[in-house]
Each structure stands twice: as C-alpha cells, then as structure tokens.
CSV table of N, CA and C in Angstrom, one decimal:
chain,number,residue,atom,x,y,z
A,1,PHE,N,17.5,-16.4,-10.5
A,1,PHE,CA,17.8,-15.3,-11.4
A,1,PHE,C,19.3,-15.3,-11.6
A,2,ASP,N,19.7,-15.2,-12.9
A,2,ASP,CA,21.1,-15.2,-13.3
A,2,ASP,C,21.4,-13.7,-13.7
A,3,PRO,N,22.3,-13.0,-12.9
A,3,PRO,CA,22.5,-11.6,-13.2
A,3,PRO,C,23.3,-11.4,-14.5
A,4,ASN,N,23.8,-12.5,-15.1
A,4,ASN,CA,24.5,-12.3,-16.3
A,4,ASN,C,23.6,-12.4,-17.6
A,5,HIS,N,22.3,-12.7,-17.3
A,5,HIS,CA,21.4,-12.8,-18.5
A,5,HIS,C,20.1,-12.0,-18.2
A,6,ASP,N,19.5,-11.5,-19.3
A,6,ASP,CA,18.3,-10.7,-19.1
A,6,ASP,C,17.2,-11.7,-18.7
A,7,GLY,N,16.2,-11.1,-18.1
A,7,GLY,CA,15.0,-12.0,-17.7
A,7,GLY,C,14.2,-11.3,-16.6
A,8,HIS,N,13.0,-11.7,-16.5
A,8,HIS,CA,12.0,-11.2,-15.5
A,8,HIS,C,12.3,-11.9,-14.2
A,9,SER,N,12.0,-11.1,-13.1
A,9,SER,CA,12.1,-11.7,-11.8
A,9,SER,C,10.8,-12.4,-11.5
A,10,GLY,N,10.8,-13.1,-10.4
A,10,GLY,CA,9.6,-13.9,-10.1
A,10,GLY,C,8.5,-13.0,-9.5
A,11,SER,N,7.3,-13.6,-9.3
A,11,SER,CA,6.2,-12.9,-8.7
A,11,SER,C,5.7,-13.6,-7.5
A,12,ILE,N,5.0,-12.9,-6.6
A,12,ILE,CA,4.4,-13.5,-5.5
A,12,ILE,C,2.9,-13.2,-5.6
A,13,SER,N,2.1,-14.2,-5.4
A,13,SER,CA,0.7,-14.0,-5.5
A,13,SER,C,0.0,-14.6,-4.3
A,14,MET,N,-0.9,-13.9,-3.6
A,14,MET,CA,-1.6,-14.4,-2.5
A,14,MET,C,-3.1,-14.3,-2.9
A,15,THR,N,-3.8,-15.4,-2.9
A,15,THR,CA,-5.2,-15.4,-3.2
A,15,THR,C,-5.9,-16.4,-2.3
A,16,THR,N,-7.2,-16.1,-2.1
A,16,THR,CA,-8.0,-17.0,-1.4
A,16,THR,C,-9.0,-17.6,-2.4
A,17,GLY,N,-9.5,-18.7,-2.0
A,17,GLY,CA,-10.5,-19.4,-2.9
A,17,GLY,C,-11.8,-18.7,-3.0
A,18,SER,N,-12.5,-18.9,-4.1
A,18,SER,CA,-13.8,-18.3,-4.3
A,18,SER,C,-14.8,-19.0,-3.5
A,19,ALA,N,-15.8,-18.2,-3.0
A,19,ALA,CA,-16.9,-18.8,-2.2
A,19,ALA,C,-18.0,-19.3,-3.2
A,20,HIS,N,-18.8,-20.2,-2.7
A,20,HIS,CA,-19.9,-20.7,-3.5
A,20,HIS,C,-21.2,-20.5,-2.7
A,21,GLY,N,-22.3,-20.4,-3.4
A,21,GLY,CA,-23.6,-20.2,-2.7
A,21,GLY,C,-23.6,-18.9,-2.0
A,22,ILE,N,-23.9,-18.9,-0.7
A,22,ILE,CA,-24.0,-17.7,0.1
A,22,ILE,C,-22.7,-17.5,0.9
A,23,GLY,N,-21.7,-18.2,0.6
A,23,GLY,CA,-20.4,-18.1,1.3
A,23,GLY,C,-19.7,-16.8,1.1
A,24,LYS,N,-18.9,-16.3,2.0
A,24,LYS,CA,-18.2,-15.1,2.0
A,24,LYS,C,-16.8,-15.4,1.4
A,25,GLY,N,-16.3,-14.5,0.6
A,25,GLY,CA,-14.9,-14.7,0.1
A,25,GLY,C,-13.9,-14.6,1.2
A,26,GLY,N,-12.8,-15.3,1.1
A,26,GLY,CA,-11.8,-15.3,2.1
A,26,GLY,C,-11.0,-13.9,2.3
A,27,ASP,N,-10.5,-13.7,3.4
A,27,ASP,CA,-9.7,-12.5,3.7
A,27,ASP,C,-8.2,-12.8,3.6
A,28,ILE,N,-7.5,-11.7,3.4
A,28,ILE,CA,-6.0,-11.8,3.5
A,28,ILE,C,-5.6,-10.7,4.5
A,29,ASN,N,-5.0,-11.0,5.6
A,29,ASN,CA,-4.6,-10.1,6.6
A,29,ASN,C,-3.1,-10.1,6.8
A,30,LEU,N,-2.5,-8.9,6.7
A,30,LEU,CA,-1.1,-8.7,7.0
A,30,LEU,C,-1.0,-7.9,8.3
A,31,LYS,N,-0.2,-8.5,9.2
A,31,LYS,CA,-0.1,-7.8,10.5
A,31,LYS,C,1.3,-8.0,11.0
A,32,VAL,N,1.9,-6.9,11.5
A,32,VAL,CA,3.3,-7.0,12.1
A,32,VAL,C,3.2,-6.9,13.6
A,33,GLY,N,4.3,-7.2,14.2
A,33,GLY,CA,4.3,-7.3,15.7
A,33,GLY,C,4.1,-6.0,16.4
A,34,THR,N,3.7,-6.1,17.6
A,34,THR,CA,3.4,-4.9,18.5
A,34,THR,C,4.7,-4.6,19.3
A,35,GLY,N,5.0,-3.3,19.4
A,35,GLY,CA,6.1,-2.9,20.2
A,35,GLY,C,5.8,-2.9,21.7
A,36,SER,N,6.7,-3.2,22.6
A,36,SER,CA,6.4,-3.1,24.0
A,36,SER,C,7.1,-1.9,24.6
A,37,MET,N,8.4,-1.8,24.4
A,37,MET,CA,9.1,-0.7,24.9
A,37,MET,C,9.8,0.0,23.8
A,38,ALA,N,9.4,-0.2,22.5
A,38,ALA,CA,9.9,0.4,21.3
A,38,ALA,C,8.8,0.5,20.3
A,39,ASP,N,9.1,1.0,19.1
A,39,ASP,CA,8.1,1.3,18.1
A,39,ASP,C,7.5,-0.1,17.6
A,40,GLY,N,6.3,0.0,17.1
A,40,GLY,CA,5.7,-1.1,16.4
A,40,GLY,C,6.3,-1.3,15.0
A,41,GLY,N,6.1,-2.5,14.5
A,41,GLY,CA,6.7,-2.8,13.2
A,41,GLY,C,6.0,-2.0,12.1
A,42,ASP,N,6.6,-1.9,10.9
A,42,ASP,CA,6.1,-1.2,9.8
A,42,ASP,C,5.6,-2.2,8.7
A,43,ILE,N,4.7,-1.7,7.8
A,43,ILE,CA,4.4,-2.4,6.6
A,43,ILE,C,4.7,-1.5,5.5
A,44,SER,N,5.5,-1.9,4.5
A,44,SER,CA,5.8,-1.1,3.3
A,44,SER,C,5.4,-1.8,2.1
A,45,LEU,N,4.7,-1.1,1.2
A,45,LEU,CA,4.3,-1.6,-0.1
A,45,LEU,C,5.0,-0.7,-1.1
A,46,MET,N,5.8,-1.3,-2.0
A,46,MET,CA,6.5,-0.5,-3.0
A,46,MET,C,6.4,-1.3,-4.3
A,47,ALA,N,6.0,-0.5,-5.4
A,47,ALA,CA,6.0,-1.1,-6.7
A,47,ALA,C,7.4,-1.1,-7.3
A,48,GLY,N,7.6,-1.8,-8.4
A,48,GLY,CA,8.9,-2.0,-8.9
A,48,GLY,C,9.6,-0.7,-9.5
A,49,LYS,N,10.9,-0.6,-9.2
A,49,LYS,CA,11.7,0.5,-9.7
A,49,LYS,C,12.5,0.0,-11.0
A,50,VAL,N,12.7,0.9,-11.9
A,50,VAL,CA,13.4,0.6,-13.1
A,50,VAL,C,14.7,1.5,-13.2
A,51,GLY,N,15.7,1.0,-14.0
A,51,GLY,CA,16.9,1.8,-14.1
A,51,GLY,C,17.0,2.5,-15.5
A,52,GLY,N,16.2,2.1,-16.5
A,52,GLY,CA,16.3,2.7,-17.8
A,52,GLY,C,15.6,4.0,-17.9
A,53,ASN,N,16.0,4.8,-18.8
A,53,ASN,CA,15.3,6.1,-18.9
A,53,ASN,C,14.1,6.1,-19.8
A,54,THR,N,13.7,5.0,-20.4
A,54,THR,CA,12.6,4.9,-21.3
A,54,THR,C,11.5,3.9,-20.7
A,55,PHE,N,11.7,3.6,-19.4
A,55,PHE,CA,10.7,2.6,-18.8
A,55,PHE,C,10.0,3.3,-17.7
A,56,ILE,N,8.8,2.8,-17.4
A,56,ILE,CA,8.0,3.4,-16.3
A,56,ILE,C,8.0,2.5,-15.1
A,57,GLY,N,8.2,3.1,-13.9
A,57,GLY,CA,8.1,2.3,-12.7
A,57,GLY,C,6.8,1.7,-12.5
A,58,GLY,N,6.7,0.6,-11.6
A,58,GLY,CA,5.5,-0.1,-11.4
A,58,GLY,C,4.5,0.8,-10.7
A,59,THR,N,3.2,0.4,-10.9
A,59,THR,CA,2.1,1.1,-10.3
A,59,THR,C,1.6,0.4,-9.0
A,60,LEU,N,1.3,1.2,-8.0
A,60,LEU,CA,0.7,0.7,-6.8
A,60,LEU,C,-0.8,1.0,-6.8
A,61,THR,N,-1.6,0.0,-6.8
A,61,THR,CA,-3.1,0.2,-6.9
A,61,THR,C,-3.8,-0.5,-5.7
A,62,LEU,N,-4.6,0.3,-5.1
A,62,LEU,CA,-5.5,-0.2,-4.0
A,62,LEU,C,-6.9,-0.1,-4.5
A,63,THR,N,-7.6,-1.3,-4.6
A,63,THR,CA,-8.9,-1.3,-5.2
A,63,THR,C,-9.8,-2.1,-4.3
A,64,SER,N,-10.9,-1.5,-4.0
A,64,SER,CA,-11.9,-2.3,-3.1
A,64,SER,C,-12.7,-3.3,-4.0
A,65,GLY,N,-13.4,-4.1,-3.3
A,65,GLY,CA,-14.1,-5.2,-4.0
A,65,GLY,C,-15.4,-4.6,-4.7
A,66,ALA,N,-15.6,-5.1,-5.9
A,66,ALA,CA,-16.8,-4.7,-6.7
A,66,ALA,C,-18.0,-5.5,-6.2
A,67,SER,N,-19.1,-4.9,-6.5
A,67,SER,CA,-20.4,-5.6,-6.1
A,67,SER,C,-21.5,-5.0,-7.0
A,68,ASP,N,-22.5,-5.8,-7.2
A,68,ASP,CA,-23.7,-5.3,-7.9
A,68,ASP,C,-24.6,-4.4,-6.9
A,69,TYR,N,-24.3,-4.5,-5.6
A,69,TYR,CA,-25.1,-3.7,-4.7
A,69,TYR,C,-24.3,-2.5,-4.2
A,70,ILE,N,-23.3,-2.7,-3.3
A,70,ILE,CA,-22.4,-1.6,-2.8
A,70,ILE,C,-21.0,-2.1,-2.9
A,71,SER,N,-20.1,-1.4,-3.6
A,71,SER,CA,-18.7,-1.8,-3.6
A,71,SER,C,-18.1,-1.5,-2.2
A,72,GLY,N,-16.9,-2.2,-2.0
A,72,GLY,CA,-16.2,-2.0,-0.7
A,72,GLY,C,-15.5,-0.7,-0.6
A,73,ASP,N,-15.2,-0.3,0.6
A,73,ASP,CA,-14.5,0.9,0.9
A,73,ASP,C,-13.0,0.8,0.8
A,74,VAL,N,-12.3,1.9,0.6
A,74,VAL,CA,-10.8,1.9,0.8
A,74,VAL,C,-10.6,2.9,2.0
A,75,ASN,N,-10.1,2.4,3.0
A,75,ASN,CA,-9.9,3.2,4.3
A,75,ASN,C,-8.5,3.4,4.6
A,76,MET,N,-8.1,4.6,4.9
A,76,MET,CA,-6.8,4.9,5.4
A,76,MET,C,-7.0,5.7,6.7
A,77,LYS,N,-6.4,5.2,7.7
A,77,LYS,CA,-6.6,5.9,9.0
A,77,LYS,C,-5.4,5.7,9.9
A,78,THR,N,-5.2,6.7,10.8
A,78,THR,CA,-4.3,6.6,11.9
A,78,THR,C,-5.1,6.5,13.2
A,79,PRO,N,-4.8,5.6,14.0
A,79,PRO,CA,-5.5,5.5,15.3
A,79,PRO,C,-5.2,6.6,16.2
A,80,GLY,N,-6.1,6.9,17.1
A,80,GLY,CA,-5.9,7.9,18.1
A,80,GLY,C,-4.9,7.4,19.2
A,81,THR,N,-4.4,8.3,20.0
A,81,THR,CA,-3.5,7.9,21.1
A,81,THR,C,-4.3,7.4,22.3
A,82,ARG,N,-3.6,6.7,23.2
A,82,ARG,CA,-4.3,6.2,24.4
A,82,ARG,C,-4.4,7.4,25.3
A,83,GLU,N,-5.4,7.2,26.3
A,83,GLU,CA,-5.6,8.3,27.2
A,83,GLU,C,-4.4,8.6,28.1
A,84,LYS,N,-3.6,7.5,28.4
A,84,LYS,CA,-2.4,7.7,29.2
A,84,LYS,C,-1.2,7.6,28.3
A,85,SER,N,-1.2,8.4,27.2
A,85,SER,CA,0.0,8.4,26.3
A,85,SER,C,1.1,9.2,26.9
A,86,TYR,N,2.3,8.8,26.4
A,86,TYR,CA,3.5,9.5,26.8
A,86,TYR,C,3.8,10.5,25.7
A,87,GLY,N,4.6,11.6,26.1
A,87,GLY,CA,4.9,12.6,25.1
A,87,GLY,C,3.7,13.5,24.7
A,88,SER,N,3.6,13.9,23.5
A,88,SER,CA,2.6,14.9,23.1
A,88,SER,C,1.2,14.3,22.9
A,89,GLY,N,1.1,13.0,22.7
A,89,GLY,CA,-0.2,12.4,22.5
A,89,GLY,C,-0.8,12.6,21.2
A,90,ASN,N,0.0,13.0,20.1
A,90,ASN,CA,-0.6,13.3,18.8
A,90,ASN,C,-0.9,12.0,18.1
A,91,SER,N,-1.9,12.0,17.3
A,91,SER,CA,-2.2,10.9,16.3
A,91,SER,C,-1.3,11.0,15.1
A,92,GLY,N,-1.1,10.0,14.4
A,92,GLY,CA,-0.2,10.0,13.2
A,92,GLY,C,-0.8,10.8,12.1
A,93,ASN,N,0.0,11.1,11.1
A,93,ASN,CA,-0.4,11.9,9.9
A,93,ASN,C,-0.8,10.9,8.8
A,94,ILE,N,-1.6,11.4,7.9
A,94,ILE,CA,-1.8,10.7,6.6
A,94,ILE,C,-1.2,11.6,5.5
A,95,ASN,N,-0.1,11.1,4.9
A,95,ASN,CA,0.6,11.9,3.9
A,95,ASN,C,0.4,11.4,2.5
A,96,ILE,N,0.0,12.3,1.6
A,96,ILE,CA,-0.2,11.9,0.2
A,96,ILE,C,0.7,12.9,-0.6
A,97,LYS,N,1.6,12.4,-1.3
A,97,LYS,CA,2.6,13.2,-2.0
A,97,LYS,C,3.0,12.6,-3.3
A,98,THR,N,3.1,13.4,-4.3
A,98,THR,CA,3.7,13.0,-5.6
A,98,THR,C,5.2,13.3,-5.6
A,99,GLY,N,5.9,12.6,-6.4
A,99,GLY,CA,7.4,12.8,-6.5
A,99,GLY,C,7.7,14.0,-7.3
A,100,SER,N,8.9,14.5,-7.1
A,100,SER,CA,9.4,15.6,-7.9
A,100,SER,C,10.1,15.1,-9.2
A,101,SER,N,10.2,15.9,-10.2
A,101,SER,CA,10.8,15.5,-11.4
A,101,SER,C,12.0,16.4,-11.8
A,102,TYR,N,13.0,15.8,-12.4
A,102,TYR,CA,14.2,16.5,-12.7
A,102,TYR,C,13.9,17.5,-13.9
A,103,ARG,N,13.3,17.0,-14.9
A,103,ARG,CA,13.0,17.8,-16.1
A,103,ARG,C,11.5,18.0,-16.4
A,104,GLY,N,10.7,16.9,-16.2
A,104,GLY,CA,9.3,17.0,-16.5
A,104,GLY,C,8.4,17.5,-15.4
A,105,ASN,N,7.2,17.3,-15.5
A,105,ASN,CA,6.2,17.7,-14.5
A,105,ASN,C,6.2,16.7,-13.3
A,106,SER,N,5.9,17.2,-12.2
A,106,SER,CA,5.7,16.4,-11.0
A,106,SER,C,4.3,15.7,-11.2
A,107,GLY,N,4.1,14.6,-10.6
A,107,GLY,CA,2.8,13.9,-10.7
A,107,GLY,C,1.7,14.7,-10.2
A,108,ALA,N,0.5,14.5,-10.7
A,108,ALA,CA,-0.7,15.2,-10.3
A,108,ALA,C,-1.3,14.5,-9.1
A,109,LEU,N,-2.0,15.2,-8.2
A,109,LEU,CA,-2.8,14.6,-7.2
A,109,LEU,C,-4.3,14.8,-7.5
A,110,ASN,N,-4.9,13.6,-7.8
A,110,ASN,CA,-6.3,13.7,-8.3
A,110,ASN,C,-7.2,13.1,-7.3
A,111,LEU,N,-8.2,13.8,-6.9
A,111,LEU,CA,-9.2,13.3,-6.0
A,111,LEU,C,-10.6,13.5,-6.7
A,112,GLY,N,-11.4,12.5,-6.6
A,112,GLY,CA,-12.7,12.6,-7.3
A,112,GLY,C,-13.7,11.6,-6.8
A,113,THR,N,-14.9,11.8,-7.1
A,113,THR,CA,-15.9,10.8,-6.8
A,113,THR,C,-16.6,10.3,-8.0
A,114,GLY,N,-17.2,9.2,-7.9
A,114,GLY,CA,-17.8,8.5,-9.1
A,114,GLY,C,-18.7,9.4,-9.9
C-alpha cells in the first residue's frame, strides 16, 4: 500500500474446500493460548472503520450454515467458573450494545425469530 495514493487495502480470506458425496465440509477454528498465572488471550473481530463523513463503516456478520433440513446455530456463551475458583467465581457477561451518535439516532437492537 502506498499512503501517497488512493486505493483499497488487501483482503484475507480463509476457506475450506467443498465436500463431495457424503463428506462433511471442513471447519475453521481460531483459538488463542491459555493463561496459567495470568488472563487467557482474547479474540477480537472488528469490521472496517472509515474517516469520511459520507461513508459507512464495515458490517460484522455472523451467519450459520444453511441447510435444506436444519440450519446451523449461532451460539454465544460464557463458560462457568471452576469449582475451586479464586475470587468471586462469577461467570463472564454477554454484552450487546449499539453505539451512541453525535447527531443522529443510536443504532437499534433487533431480536427476532424466523
């Protein structure tokens, strides 16, 4: 990328091959290291940010697999604490929040079923 010229940045794509016959499609697993005497590693997913006032930031989409029988699930969970946990022993939170807006409306939080 040349900062003196306009242009798109690159992309990263991870895909597995398609299965044939009765084969199962491949998995993609992202896993970070386990902490021993400190916190475990984080995974952050962030869509693209823009600087212009007439452009829209990137969208983050989580979509399960489609099927003619039953589509896949989208699961968000925090695991429970161990029986011999230190401190309060609380499980982590699941936080869903829209951003605030300087002049316009804050984003909506939409939950629905098919």
